């Protein structure tokens, strides 16, 4: 009861008239903080500098009361919705900025849309940590998300922006455009309203300028001659560099499934000359490579995927710290080269075991190093160029480096790309046909016979130069005769390069290495073979087969076997009969001592020896169509199955 009205207090509260909110959404309202005016939008409001939910409750005589439920201690707004296109899938981010109720500005953050709209996520504390506070409760998080969304659209839709995370060709609005860090090269020139973000580090240097006009292209055409002459005594190096530059932007027409490997001792200027073709695609030099072999496997893989239709360099393959680290580096190189050759990345699965798109190498890749990767198969995916300290012409290199500093190569490439925009659709059909024609030409002429992949690599590079020469001729930079001479010069240089490839293939041939290890076993006294009749020294040149001469006071000169017996010698047929298991065990042991284990399994190794014609006798296998590589022989009166090789082949 009150003294003035003599009515119960509860009756006075229930009969009280609530103030109506003003038209602009501001007003009193129960539960307000009293700090600043209230701003209403839908079922939410900003009260005291923080988001609140306005919830209707049944109270009062009209049953239309409201309660203000605080959701957090800040306000924020989505200023922009950004979609990142990385070439595999699109990912949306919401750019959010805000202010705490005490006036503290909250930094601008990019929140993945999937986390923002997730009912399980807590993006606020992930982005702002302890700066922001969200009241507990799943419903409060859901209402906070809705409040931010509504508040951000009060003045209209949230601005949207598309950002590409890779370089190279992309159809935008039905037109082919070449994406680069500075925008996109189109038929009209450079568009700077197209956004390309390649991340931190030297990847951000993939930026092309405004395309050169025909007169500037003509002035820059001298770069081509200098590049071809960068190694006067090894014209194949300049030919390969120019061909790679010309071929790189045509990856959209035909994927590039090979790489160029430049190797040589330290001080041979490997990095210096590799930086020249790279500079055609951005602000690069010998100290600004996009990747090196200290990067992680995934980092190299993603960067190679980003550098689509351009030159990509992985620098400094030098496995020399210790055997363990060397093995890791060789494994990293193998993964990159196989990724390139197979045009496929490592398969991945999501949490629900759904297949995920995997990045693969979409660039024209250069690798520099002081050693070569292991394996004949890997080398078959490479064009190997060897440098010594006297090969590079320093004056020519200096002119090229000065041209790089002035932007000449990048401007010339931008003009080439602008010319390609109107021709890309036709080249997508004509270029692969040109490659097939040149490959058949190389096969019939025997110009690239070092490996089955070699004719294809040769054809790709020559076809790329032919397109580049056509560009220079069409803009008046060179005449038709000069264009033909350029293509012919590159073609002859590449023929020389692929002739030298055969030596690298032989060095990595597992069958040749088997024979070398077998000879080394006998020469080092780690194994021997005996006469098949008496188990003594072979009658012919026993020292060749692992026996050592000794002097005996009773018997005179004699021979002593060294190491384990792995086979027998037949003097009548001049054949070596090897016991397969013991032979493989001994050569594997010696190979591991040298730091390079035999990678092939025994079955594969014997099959390779048979395919090369080193196994001279086989038997028909009644259970299969394949021949049996072990045949029955009588050795010291008993039958044994052995592998038969020519003694002359081993002695050679």
mmCIF file of N, CA and C in Angstrom, residues 292-337:
data_model
loop_
_atom_site.group_PDB
_atom_site.id
_atom_site.type_symbol
_atom_site.label_atom_id
_atom_site.label_comp_id
_atom_site.label_asym_id
_atom_site.label_seq_id
_atom_site.Cartn_x
_atom_site.Cartn_y
_atom_site.Cartn_z
ATOM 1 N N UNK A 292 62.003 -22.017 -53.311
ATOM 2 C CA UNK A 292 63.262 -22.760 -53.268
ATOM 3 C C UNK A 292 63.030 -24.047 -52.488
ATOM 4 N N UNK A 293 64.023 -24.894 -52.455
ATOM 5 C CA UNK A 293 63.829 -26.216 -51.892
ATOM 6 C C UNK A 293 63.845 -26.243 -50.370
ATOM 7 N N UNK A 294 63.945 -25.096 -49.721
ATOM 8 C CA UNK A 294 63.732 -25.064 -48.278
ATOM 9 C C UNK A 294 62.250 -24.885 -47.952
ATOM 10 N N UNK A 295 61.425 -24.539 -48.934
ATOM 11 C CA UNK A 295 59.980 -24.445 -48.725
ATOM 12 C C UNK A 295 59.399 -25.836 -48.495
ATOM 13 N N UNK A 296 58.246 -25.882 -47.874
ATOM 14 C CA UNK A 296 57.593 -27.168 -47.648
ATOM 15 C C UNK A 296 57.025 -27.714 -48.958
ATOM 16 N N UNK A 297 56.753 -29.010 -48.964
ATOM 17 C CA UNK A 297 56.192 -29.645 -50.152
ATOM 18 C C UNK A 297 54.879 -28.984 -50.555
ATOM 19 N N UNK A 298 53.999 -28.763 -49.583
ATOM 20 C CA UNK A 298 52.692 -28.178 -49.889
ATOM 21 C C UNK A 298 52.823 -26.754 -50.402
ATOM 22 N N UNK A 299 53.769 -25.996 -49.836
ATOM 23 C CA UNK A 299 53.950 -24.612 -50.264
ATOM 24 C C UNK A 299 54.384 -24.561 -51.730
ATOM 25 N N UNK A 300 55.347 -25.400 -52.116
ATOM 26 C CA UNK A 300 55.794 -25.437 -53.507
ATOM 27 C C UNK A 300 54.649 -25.863 -54.420
ATOM 28 N N UNK A 301 53.887 -26.836 -53.980
ATOM 29 C CA UNK A 301 52.784 -27.359 -54.785
ATOM 30 C C UNK A 301 51.737 -26.278 -55.043
ATOM 31 N N UNK A 302 51.375 -25.524 -54.011
ATOM 32 C CA UNK A 302 50.363 -24.482 -54.159
ATOM 33 C C UNK A 302 50.889 -23.329 -55.017
ATOM 34 N N UNK A 303 52.134 -22.938 -54.818
ATOM 35 C CA UNK A 303 52.708 -21.858 -55.618
ATOM 36 C C UNK A 303 52.760 -22.236 -57.097
ATOM 37 N N UNK A 304 53.155 -23.478 -57.383
ATOM 38 C CA UNK A 304 53.208 -23.929 -58.776
ATOM 39 C C UNK A 304 51.817 -23.938 -59.395
ATOM 40 N N UNK A 305 50.802 -24.184 -58.579
ATOM 41 C CA UNK A 305 49.420 -24.130 -59.061
ATOM 42 C C UNK A 305 48.992 -22.689 -59.318
ATOM 43 N N UNK A 306 49.431 -21.773 -58.461
ATOM 44 C CA UNK A 306 49.076 -20.362 -58.618
ATOM 45 C C UNK A 306 49.704 -19.740 -59.867
ATOM 46 N N UNK A 307 50.939 -20.131 -60.177
ATOM 47 C CA UNK A 307 51.691 -19.509 -61.278
ATOM 48 C C UNK A 307 51.252 -20.081 -62.626
ATOM 49 N N UNK A 308 49.965 -20.119 -62.834
ATOM 50 C CA UNK A 308 49.396 -20.701 -64.053
ATOM 51 C C UNK A 308 49.828 -19.901 -65.282
ATOM 52 N N UNK A 309 50.203 -20.623 -66.344
ATOM 53 C CA UNK A 309 50.550 -20.016 -67.635
ATOM 54 C C UNK A 309 51.682 -19.002 -67.515
ATOM 55 N N UNK A 310 52.595 -19.256 -66.591
ATOM 56 C CA UNK A 310 53.748 -18.375 -66.429
ATOM 57 C C UNK A 310 54.985 -19.190 -66.096
ATOM 58 N N UNK A 311 56.115 -18.503 -65.934
ATOM 59 C CA UNK A 311 57.356 -19.152 -65.515
ATOM 60 C C UNK A 311 57.363 -19.244 -63.994
ATOM 61 N N UNK A 312 57.763 -20.402 -63.477
ATOM 62 C CA UNK A 312 57.873 -20.616 -62.033
ATOM 63 C C UNK A 312 59.233 -21.245 -61.772
ATOM 64 N N UNK A 313 59.953 -20.742 -60.775
ATOM 65 C CA UNK A 313 61.314 -21.209 -60.493
ATOM 66 C C UNK A 313 61.391 -21.751 -59.070
ATOM 67 N N UNK A 314 61.960 -22.954 -58.939
ATOM 68 C CA UNK A 314 62.304 -23.512 -57.635
ATOM 69 C C UNK A 314 63.829 -23.603 -57.599
ATOM 70 N N UNK A 315 64.424 -22.858 -56.707
ATOM 71 C CA UNK A 315 65.871 -22.663 -56.728
ATOM 72 C C UNK A 315 66.595 -23.564 -55.730
ATOM 73 N N UNK A 316 67.853 -23.905 -56.083
ATOM 74 C CA UNK A 316 68.843 -24.454 -55.163
ATOM 75 C C UNK A 316 68.549 -25.878 -54.706
ATOM 76 N N UNK A 317 68.533 -26.800 -55.672
ATOM 77 C CA UNK A 317 68.471 -28.221 -55.339
ATOM 78 C C UNK A 317 69.894 -28.676 -55.044
ATOM 79 N N UNK A 318 70.194 -28.851 -53.749
ATOM 80 C CA UNK A 318 71.562 -29.160 -53.343
ATOM 81 C C UNK A 318 71.535 -30.109 -52.153
ATOM 82 N N UNK A 319 71.318 -31.412 -52.401
ATOM 83 C CA UNK A 319 71.221 -32.382 -51.296
ATOM 84 C C UNK A 319 72.590 -32.804 -50.780
ATOM 85 N N UNK A 320 73.194 -31.996 -49.891
ATOM 86 C CA UNK A 320 74.567 -32.304 -49.479
ATOM 87 C C UNK A 320 74.799 -32.182 -47.980
ATOM 88 N N UNK A 321 73.749 -32.037 -47.179
ATOM 89 C CA UNK A 321 73.952 -31.879 -45.734
ATOM 90 C C UNK A 321 74.315 -33.216 -45.101
ATOM 91 N N UNK A 322 73.425 -34.183 -45.211
ATOM 92 C CA UNK A 322 73.677 -35.553 -44.774
ATOM 93 C C UNK A 322 72.729 -36.453 -45.550
ATOM 94 N N UNK A 323 72.894 -37.769 -45.378
ATOM 95 C CA UNK A 323 72.105 -38.691 -46.177
ATOM 96 C C UNK A 323 70.617 -38.576 -45.884
ATOM 97 N N UNK A 324 70.265 -38.361 -44.623
ATOM 98 C CA UNK A 324 68.851 -38.245 -44.268
ATOM 99 C C UNK A 324 68.210 -37.021 -44.918
ATOM 100 N N UNK A 325 68.890 -35.868 -44.800
ATOM 101 C CA UNK A 325 68.353 -34.644 -45.405
ATOM 102 C C UNK A 325 68.374 -34.729 -46.930
ATOM 103 N N UNK A 326 69.402 -35.373 -47.474
ATOM 104 C CA UNK A 326 69.472 -35.534 -48.924
ATOM 105 C C UNK A 326 68.304 -36.373 -49.428
ATOM 106 N N UNK A 327 67.953 -37.425 -48.677
ATOM 107 C CA UNK A 327 66.819 -38.267 -49.078
ATOM 108 C C UNK A 327 65.518 -37.468 -49.066
ATOM 109 N N UNK A 328 65.349 -36.595 -48.068
ATOM 110 C CA UNK A 328 64.149 -35.760 -48.009
ATOM 111 C C UNK A 328 64.085 -34.804 -49.199
ATOM 112 N N UNK A 329 65.235 -34.232 -49.558
ATOM 113 C CA UNK A 329 65.258 -33.288 -50.671
ATOM 114 C C UNK A 329 64.970 -33.994 -51.993
ATOM 115 N N UNK A 330 65.515 -35.187 -52.155
ATOM 116 C CA UNK A 330 65.222 -35.957 -53.367
ATOM 117 C C UNK A 330 63.734 -36.323 -53.426
ATOM 118 N N UNK A 331 63.160 -36.654 -52.284
ATOM 119 C CA UNK A 331 61.727 -36.966 -52.248
ATOM 120 C C UNK A 331 60.895 -35.744 -52.615
ATOM 121 N N UNK A 332 61.320 -34.561 -52.151
ATOM 122 C CA UNK A 332 60.602 -33.325 -52.482
ATOM 123 C C UNK A 332 60.674 -33.032 -53.975
ATOM 124 N N UNK A 333 61.860 -33.208 -54.552
ATOM 125 C CA UNK A 333 62.011 -32.993 -55.991
ATOM 126 C C UNK A 333 61.183 -33.995 -56.783
ATOM 127 N N UNK A 334 61.174 -35.246 -56.322
ATOM 128 C CA UNK A 334 60.393 -36.262 -57.021
ATOM 129 C C UNK A 334 58.913 -35.921 -57.010
ATOM 130 N N UNK A 335 58.434 -35.457 -55.877
ATOM 131 C CA UNK A 335 57.006 -35.104 -55.786
ATOM 132 C C UNK A 335 56.661 -33.975 -56.748
ATOM 133 N N UNK A 336 57.515 -32.950 -56.811
ATOM 134 C CA UNK A 336 57.260 -31.824 -57.712
ATOM 135 C C UNK A 336 57.301 -32.258 -59.171
ATOM 136 N N UNK A 337 58.304 -33.038 -59.534
ATOM 137 C CA UNK A 337 58.466 -33.422 -60.943
ATOM 138 C C UNK A 337 57.357 -34.377 -61.372
#
